[in-house]
CSV table of N, CA, C and O in Angstrom, one decimal:
chain,number,residue,atom,x,y,z
A,11,GLN,N,2.6,-0.2,-17.0
A,11,GLN,CA,1.5,-0.2,-17.9
A,11,GLN,C,1.7,-1.2,-19.0
A,11,GLN,O,0.7,-1.9,-19.5
A,12,VAL,N,2.8,-1.2,-19.5
A,12,VAL,CA,3.1,-2.1,-20.6
A,12,VAL,C,3.0,-3.6,-20.3
A,12,VAL,O,2.3,-4.4,-21.0
A,13,LEU,N,3.5,-4.0,-19.2
A,13,LEU,CA,3.3,-5.3,-18.7
A,13,LEU,C,1.9,-5.7,-18.4
A,13,LEU,O,1.3,-6.8,-18.7
A,14,SER,N,1.2,-4.7,-17.8
A,14,SER,CA,-0.2,-5.0,-17.5
A,14,SER,C,-1.0,-5.2,-18.8
A,14,SER,O,-1.8,-6.1,-18.9
A,15,HIS,N,-0.8,-4.4,-19.8
A,15,HIS,CA,-1.4,-4.5,-21.1
A,15,HIS,C,-1.2,-5.9,-21.7
A,15,HIS,O,-2.1,-6.6,-22.1
A,16,ILE,N,0.1,-6.4,-21.6
A,16,ILE,CA,0.4,-7.7,-22.1
A,16,ILE,C,-0.2,-8.9,-21.4
A,16,ILE,O,-1.0,-9.7,-22.0
A,17,PHE,N,0.0,-8.8,-20.1
A,17,PHE,CA,-0.3,-9.9,-19.2
A,17,PHE,C,-1.8,-9.9,-18.7
A,17,PHE,O,-2.2,-11.0,-18.2
A,18,GLU,N,-2.5,-9.0,-18.9
A,18,GLU,CA,-3.9,-8.9,-18.8
A,18,GLU,C,-4.8,-9.2,-20.0
A,18,GLU,O,-6.0,-9.0,-20.0
A,19,GLY,N,-4.1,-9.6,-21.1
A,19,GLY,CA,-4.8,-10.0,-22.2
A,19,GLY,C,-5.3,-8.9,-23.1
A,19,GLY,O,-6.3,-9.1,-23.9
A,20,GLN,N,-4.8,-7.7,-23.0
A,20,GLN,CA,-5.2,-6.5,-23.7
A,20,GLN,C,-4.3,-6.2,-24.9
A,20,GLN,O,-4.5,-5.1,-25.5
A,21,SER,N,-3.4,-7.0,-25.3
A,21,SER,CA,-2.5,-6.8,-26.4
A,21,SER,C,-2.9,-7.8,-27.6
A,21,SER,O,-3.8,-8.5,-27.4
A,22,ASP,N,-2.2,-7.5,-28.7
A,22,ASP,CA,-2.5,-8.4,-29.9
A,22,ASP,C,-1.7,-9.7,-29.8
A,22,ASP,O,-1.7,-10.5,-30.7
A,23,PHE,N,-0.9,-9.8,-28.7
A,23,PHE,CA,0.0,-11.0,-28.6
A,23,PHE,C,-1.0,-12.2,-28.3
A,23,PHE,O,-1.9,-12.2,-27.6
A,24,SER,N,-0.6,-13.4,-28.9
A,24,SER,CA,-1.5,-14.5,-28.6
A,24,SER,C,-1.2,-15.0,-27.3
A,24,SER,O,-0.2,-14.9,-26.8
A,25,PRO,N,-2.2,-15.8,-26.6
A,25,PRO,CA,-2.0,-16.3,-25.3
A,25,PRO,C,-0.9,-17.2,-25.3
A,25,PRO,O,-0.2,-17.3,-24.2
A,26,ALA,N,-0.6,-18.0,-26.3
A,26,ALA,CA,0.5,-18.9,-26.2
A,26,ALA,C,1.8,-18.1,-26.1
A,26,ALA,O,2.8,-18.6,-25.4
A,27,HIS,N,2.0,-17.1,-26.9
A,27,HIS,CA,3.1,-16.3,-26.8
A,27,HIS,C,3.3,-15.6,-25.5
A,27,HIS,O,4.5,-15.5,-25.0
A,28,VAL,N,2.3,-15.1,-24.9
A,28,VAL,CA,2.4,-14.5,-23.7
A,28,VAL,C,2.8,-15.5,-22.6
A,28,VAL,O,3.7,-15.1,-21.7
A,29,GLU,N,2.4,-16.8,-22.7
A,29,GLU,CA,2.8,-17.8,-21.7
A,29,GLU,C,4.3,-18.1,-21.9
A,29,GLU,O,5.0,-18.2,-20.9
A,30,ILE,N,4.7,-18.1,-23.1
A,30,ILE,CA,6.2,-18.2,-23.4
A,30,ILE,C,7.0,-17.2,-22.7
A,30,ILE,O,8.1,-17.4,-21.9
A,31,VAL,N,6.6,-15.9,-22.9
A,31,VAL,CA,7.4,-14.8,-22.3
A,31,VAL,C,7.2,-14.8,-20.7
A,31,VAL,O,8.2,-14.6,-20.1
A,32,LYS,N,6.1,-15.3,-20.3
A,32,LYS,CA,5.9,-15.4,-18.8
A,32,LYS,C,6.9,-16.4,-18.2
A,32,LYS,O,7.5,-16.1,-17.1
A,33,LYS,N,7.0,-17.6,-18.9
A,33,LYS,CA,8.0,-18.5,-18.4
A,33,LYS,C,9.4,-18.1,-18.4
A,33,LYS,O,10.2,-18.4,-17.6
A,34,LEU,N,9.7,-17.2,-19.4
A,34,LEU,CA,11.0,-16.7,-19.5
A,34,LEU,C,11.4,-15.7,-18.4
A,34,LEU,O,12.6,-15.5,-18.0
A,35,LEU,N,10.3,-15.0,-18.1
A,35,LEU,CA,10.5,-13.9,-17.0
A,35,LEU,C,10.5,-14.5,-15.5
A,35,LEU,O,10.8,-13.7,-14.5
A,36,LEU,N,10.1,-15.8,-15.3
A,36,LEU,CA,10.1,-16.3,-14.0
A,36,LEU,C,11.5,-16.2,-13.3
A,36,LEU,O,12.4,-16.8,-13.8
A,37,VAL,N,11.5,-15.6,-12.1
A,37,VAL,CA,12.8,-15.5,-11.4
A,37,VAL,C,12.7,-16.2,-10.0
A,37,VAL,O,13.8,-16.6,-9.4
A,38,GLU,N,11.5,-16.4,-9.6
A,38,GLU,CA,11.4,-17.0,-8.2
A,38,GLU,C,10.0,-17.7,-8.1
A,38,GLU,O,9.1,-17.1,-8.5
A,39,ASP,N,10.0,-19.0,-7.7
A,39,ASP,CA,8.7,-19.7,-7.6
A,39,ASP,C,8.8,-20.4,-6.3
A,39,ASP,O,9.6,-21.5,-6.0
A,40,SER,N,8.1,-20.1,-5.3
A,40,SER,CA,8.0,-20.6,-4.0
A,40,SER,C,6.9,-21.6,-3.8
A,40,SER,O,6.5,-22.1,-2.8
A,41,GLY,N,6.1,-21.9,-4.9
A,41,GLY,CA,4.9,-22.7,-4.9
A,41,GLY,C,3.7,-21.9,-4.6
A,41,GLY,O,2.7,-21.8,-5.5
A,42,ALA,N,3.7,-21.1,-3.5
A,42,ALA,CA,2.5,-20.3,-3.2
A,42,ALA,C,2.5,-18.9,-4.0
A,42,ALA,O,1.4,-18.4,-4.2
A,43,ASN,N,3.7,-18.5,-4.3
A,43,ASN,CA,3.7,-17.2,-5.1
A,43,ASN,C,4.9,-17.3,-6.1
A,43,ASN,O,5.8,-18.0,-5.9
A,44,GLN,N,4.7,-16.5,-7.1
A,44,GLN,CA,5.9,-16.4,-8.2
A,44,GLN,C,6.1,-15.0,-8.4
A,44,GLN,O,5.3,-14.1,-8.3
A,45,ILE,N,7.4,-14.8,-8.8
A,45,ILE,CA,7.9,-13.4,-9.2
A,45,ILE,C,8.5,-13.5,-10.6
A,45,ILE,O,9.3,-14.4,-10.8
A,46,TYR,N,8.0,-12.6,-11.4
A,46,TYR,CA,8.5,-12.5,-12.8
A,46,TYR,C,9.1,-11.2,-13.0
A,46,TYR,O,8.6,-10.2,-12.5
A,47,GLY,N,10.1,-11.1,-13.7
A,47,GLY,CA,10.7,-9.8,-14.1
A,47,GLY,C,11.9,-9.8,-15.0
A,47,GLY,O,12.4,-10.8,-15.4
A,48,LYS,N,12.3,-8.6,-15.3
A,48,LYS,CA,13.5,-8.4,-16.2
A,48,LYS,C,14.4,-7.3,-15.6
A,48,LYS,O,13.9,-6.2,-15.2
A,49,THR,N,15.7,-7.5,-15.6
A,49,THR,CA,16.7,-6.5,-15.1
A,49,THR,C,17.1,-5.7,-16.3
A,49,THR,O,17.0,-6.1,-17.5
A,50,GLY,N,17.8,-4.6,-16.0
A,50,GLY,CA,18.5,-3.8,-16.9
A,50,GLY,C,19.4,-2.8,-16.2
A,50,GLY,O,19.2,-2.5,-15.1
A,51,SER,N,20.4,-2.3,-16.9
A,51,SER,CA,21.2,-1.3,-16.4
A,51,SER,C,22.0,-0.6,-17.5
A,51,SER,O,22.2,-1.2,-18.6
A,52,GLY,N,22.5,0.7,-17.1
A,52,GLY,CA,23.3,1.2,-18.0
A,52,GLY,C,23.5,2.8,-17.6
A,52,GLY,O,22.5,3.3,-17.0
A,53,GLY,N,24.7,3.3,-17.8
A,53,GLY,CA,24.9,4.7,-17.4
A,53,GLY,C,24.7,5.1,-16.0
A,53,GLY,O,24.2,6.1,-15.6
A,54,GLY,N,25.0,4.2,-15.0
A,54,GLY,CA,24.8,4.3,-13.6
A,54,GLY,C,23.4,4.2,-13.2
A,54,GLY,O,23.1,4.5,-12.1
A,55,ARG,N,22.5,3.7,-14.0
A,55,ARG,CA,21.2,3.4,-13.6
A,55,ARG,C,20.9,1.9,-13.7
A,55,ARG,O,21.5,1.1,-14.5
A,56,ALA,N,20.0,1.4,-12.8
A,56,ALA,CA,19.6,0.0,-12.9
A,56,ALA,C,18.1,-0.1,-12.5
A,56,ALA,O,17.5,0.7,-11.9
A,57,TRP,N,17.5,-1.2,-13.1
A,57,TRP,CA,16.1,-1.4,-12.9
A,57,TRP,C,15.7,-2.8,-12.9
A,57,TRP,O,16.5,-3.7,-13.4
A,58,PHE,N,14.6,-3.1,-12.3
A,58,PHE,CA,14.0,-4.5,-12.4
A,58,PHE,C,12.6,-4.2,-12.3
A,58,PHE,O,12.0,-3.7,-11.5
A,59,VAL,N,11.9,-4.7,-13.5
A,59,VAL,CA,10.4,-4.4,-13.6
A,59,VAL,C,9.8,-5.8,-13.7
A,59,VAL,O,10.4,-6.7,-14.3
A,60,GLY,N,8.5,-5.9,-13.2
A,60,GLY,CA,7.9,-7.2,-13.3
A,60,GLY,C,6.6,-7.2,-12.6
A,60,GLY,O,6.0,-6.2,-12.4
A,61,PHE,N,6.2,-8.4,-12.1
A,61,PHE,CA,5.1,-8.7,-11.4
A,61,PHE,C,5.2,-9.9,-10.4
A,61,PHE,O,6.0,-10.7,-10.7
A,62,ALA,N,4.4,-9.9,-9.4
A,62,ALA,CA,4.3,-11.0,-8.5
A,62,ALA,C,2.8,-11.6,-8.5
A,62,ALA,O,1.9,-10.8,-8.6
A,63,GLU,N,2.8,-12.9,-8.5
A,63,GLU,CA,1.4,-13.5,-8.4
A,63,GLU,C,1.4,-14.3,-7.1
A,63,GLU,O,2.3,-15.1,-6.8
A,64,GLU,N,0.2,-14.1,-6.5
A,64,GLU,CA,0.0,-14.9,-5.2
A,64,GLU,C,-1.5,-15.0,-4.9
A,64,GLU,O,-2.2,-14.0,-5.1
A,65,GLY,N,-2.0,-16.2,-4.8
A,65,GLY,CA,-3.4,-16.4,-4.5
A,65,GLY,C,-4.3,-15.9,-5.6
A,65,GLY,O,-5.4,-15.3,-5.2
A,66,GLY,N,-4.0,-16.0,-6.9
A,66,GLY,CA,-4.8,-15.5,-7.9
A,66,GLY,C,-4.8,-14.0,-8.2
A,66,GLY,O,-5.4,-13.6,-9.0
A,67,THR,N,-3.9,-13.3,-7.4
A,67,THR,CA,-3.8,-11.8,-7.7
A,67,THR,C,-2.4,-11.5,-8.3
A,67,THR,O,-1.4,-12.3,-8.1
A,68,ARG,N,-2.4,-10.5,-9.0
A,68,ARG,CA,-1.1,-10.1,-9.7
A,68,ARG,C,-0.8,-8.7,-9.4
A,68,ARG,O,-1.7,-7.7,-9.5
A,69,GLU,N,0.4,-8.4,-8.9
A,69,GLU,CA,0.8,-7.0,-8.5
A,69,GLU,C,2.1,-6.7,-9.4
A,69,GLU,O,3.0,-7.4,-9.5
A,70,TYR,N,2.0,-5.5,-10.1
A,70,TYR,CA,3.1,-5.0,-10.9
A,70,TYR,C,4.0,-4.1,-10.1
A,70,TYR,O,3.6,-3.4,-9.2
A,71,PHE,N,5.3,-4.1,-10.5
A,71,PHE,CA,6.3,-3.3,-9.7
A,71,PHE,C,7.4,-2.8,-10.7
A,71,PHE,O,7.6,-3.4,-11.7
A,72,ALA,N,8.1,-1.9,-10.2
A,72,ALA,CA,9.3,-1.3,-10.9
A,72,ALA,C,10.2,-0.8,-9.8
A,72,ALA,O,9.9,-0.1,-9.0
A,73,ILE,N,11.5,-1.3,-9.9
A,73,ILE,CA,12.5,-0.8,-9.0
A,73,ILE,C,13.5,-0.1,-9.9
A,73,ILE,O,14.0,-0.7,-10.9
A,74,TYR,N,13.8,1.2,-9.6
A,74,TYR,CA,14.8,1.9,-10.4
A,74,TYR,C,15.7,2.7,-9.5
A,74,TYR,O,15.2,3.4,-8.5
A,75,PHE,N,17.0,2.8,-9.7
A,75,PHE,CA,17.9,3.6,-8.9
A,75,PHE,C,19.1,4.0,-9.8
A,75,PHE,O,19.4,3.4,-10.7
A,76,VAL,N,19.7,5.0,-9.2
A,76,VAL,CA,20.9,5.6,-9.8
A,76,VAL,C,22.0,5.4,-8.7
A,76,VAL,O,21.9,5.7,-7.6
A,77,ASP,N,23.3,4.9,-9.3
A,77,ASP,CA,24.4,4.8,-8.5
A,77,ASP,C,25.6,5.1,-9.4
A,77,ASP,O,26.0,4.4,-10.2
A,78,ASP,N,26.2,6.2,-9.0
A,78,ASP,CA,27.4,6.6,-9.7
A,78,ASP,C,28.6,5.6,-9.6
A,78,ASP,O,29.5,5.7,-10.5
A,79,MET,N,28.5,4.6,-8.7
A,79,MET,CA,29.6,3.6,-8.6
A,79,MET,C,29.3,2.4,-9.5
A,79,MET,O,30.1,1.4,-9.4
A,80,GLY,N,28.3,2.4,-10.3
A,80,GLY,CA,28.1,1.3,-11.2
A,80,GLY,C,26.9,0.4,-10.8
A,80,GLY,O,27.1,-0.7,-10.3
A,81,ALA,N,25.7,0.9,-10.9
A,81,ALA,CA,24.4,0.2,-10.6
A,81,ALA,C,24.3,-0.9,-11.5
A,81,ALA,O,24.7,-1.0,-12.6
A,82,SER,N,23.8,-2.1,-11.0
A,82,SER,CA,23.5,-3.3,-11.7
A,82,SER,C,22.0,-3.7,-11.7
A,82,SER,O,21.4,-3.5,-10.6
A,83,GLY,N,21.5,-4.2,-12.7
A,83,GLY,CA,20.2,-4.8,-12.7
A,83,GLY,C,20.0,-5.9,-11.7
A,83,GLY,O,19.0,-6.0,-11.2
A,84,GLU,N,21.1,-6.7,-11.5
A,84,GLU,CA,21.0,-7.7,-10.5
A,84,GLU,C,20.8,-7.2,-9.1
A,84,GLU,O,20.0,-7.8,-8.3
A,85,GLU,N,21.4,-6.0,-8.8
A,85,GLU,CA,21.2,-5.4,-7.4
A,85,GLU,C,19.7,-4.9,-7.4
A,85,GLU,O,19.2,-5.0,-6.3
A,86,ALA,N,19.2,-4.4,-8.5
A,86,ALA,CA,17.8,-3.9,-8.5
A,86,ALA,C,16.9,-5.1,-8.2
A,86,ALA,O,15.9,-5.0,-7.5
A,87,LYS,N,17.2,-6.2,-8.8
A,87,LYS,CA,16.4,-7.5,-8.6
A,87,LYS,C,16.4,-7.9,-7.2
A,87,LYS,O,15.4,-8.2,-6.6
A,88,GLU,N,17.6,-8.0,-6.6
A,88,GLU,CA,17.7,-8.4,-5.2
A,88,GLU,C,17.0,-7.5,-4.3
A,88,GLU,O,16.3,-7.9,-3.3
A,89,MET,N,17.0,-6.1,-4.5
A,89,MET,CA,16.2,-5.1,-3.7
A,89,MET,C,14.7,-5.5,-3.9
A,89,MET,O,14.0,-5.5,-2.9
A,90,ALA,N,14.2,-5.7,-5.2
A,90,ALA,CA,12.8,-6.1,-5.3
A,90,ALA,C,12.4,-7.3,-4.6
A,90,ALA,O,11.4,-7.5,-3.9
A,91,LEU,N,13.3,-8.4,-4.6
A,91,LEU,CA,13.0,-9.6,-4.0
A,91,LEU,C,12.9,-9.5,-2.4
A,91,LEU,O,12.0,-10.1,-1.8
A,92,THR,N,13.9,-8.7,-2.0
A,92,THR,CA,13.9,-8.4,-0.5
A,92,THR,C,12.6,-7.7,0.0
A,92,THR,O,12.0,-8.1,0.9
A,93,LEU,N,12.3,-6.7,-0.8
A,93,LEU,CA,11.1,-5.9,-0.4
A,93,LEU,C,9.9,-6.7,-0.5
A,93,LEU,O,9.0,-6.6,0.3
A,94,TYR,N,9.8,-7.5,-1.6
A,94,TYR,CA,8.5,-8.4,-1.7
A,94,TYR,C,8.5,-9.3,-0.6
A,94,TYR,O,7.4,-9.6,0.0
A,95,LYS,N,9.6,-9.9,-0.1
A,95,LYS,CA,9.5,-10.9,1.0
A,95,LYS,C,9.2,-10.3,2.4
A,95,LYS,O,8.6,-10.9,3.2
A,96,GLU,N,9.4,-8.9,2.5
A,96,GLU,CA,9.2,-8.2,3.8
A,96,GLU,C,7.7,-8.0,3.7
A,96,GLU,O,7.0,-7.9,4.7
């Protein structure tokens, strides 16, 4: 909901600042679609939250998992990218 609020223009952030953040969050650009997101991890938990754009539509997502062996945000990102491509 937070990402939607910001990137759908419903926040107090200026459009210029939103575009700066969007550029910083870009993790994959295939030309036809783009994936934006941020990783995080701690305490055996990992996540990757963001959104994908394709053909003028935007879909928001969140990947979250627990792994007692040391979860990483990078693993969560790779899961999200794999799922999106499927």
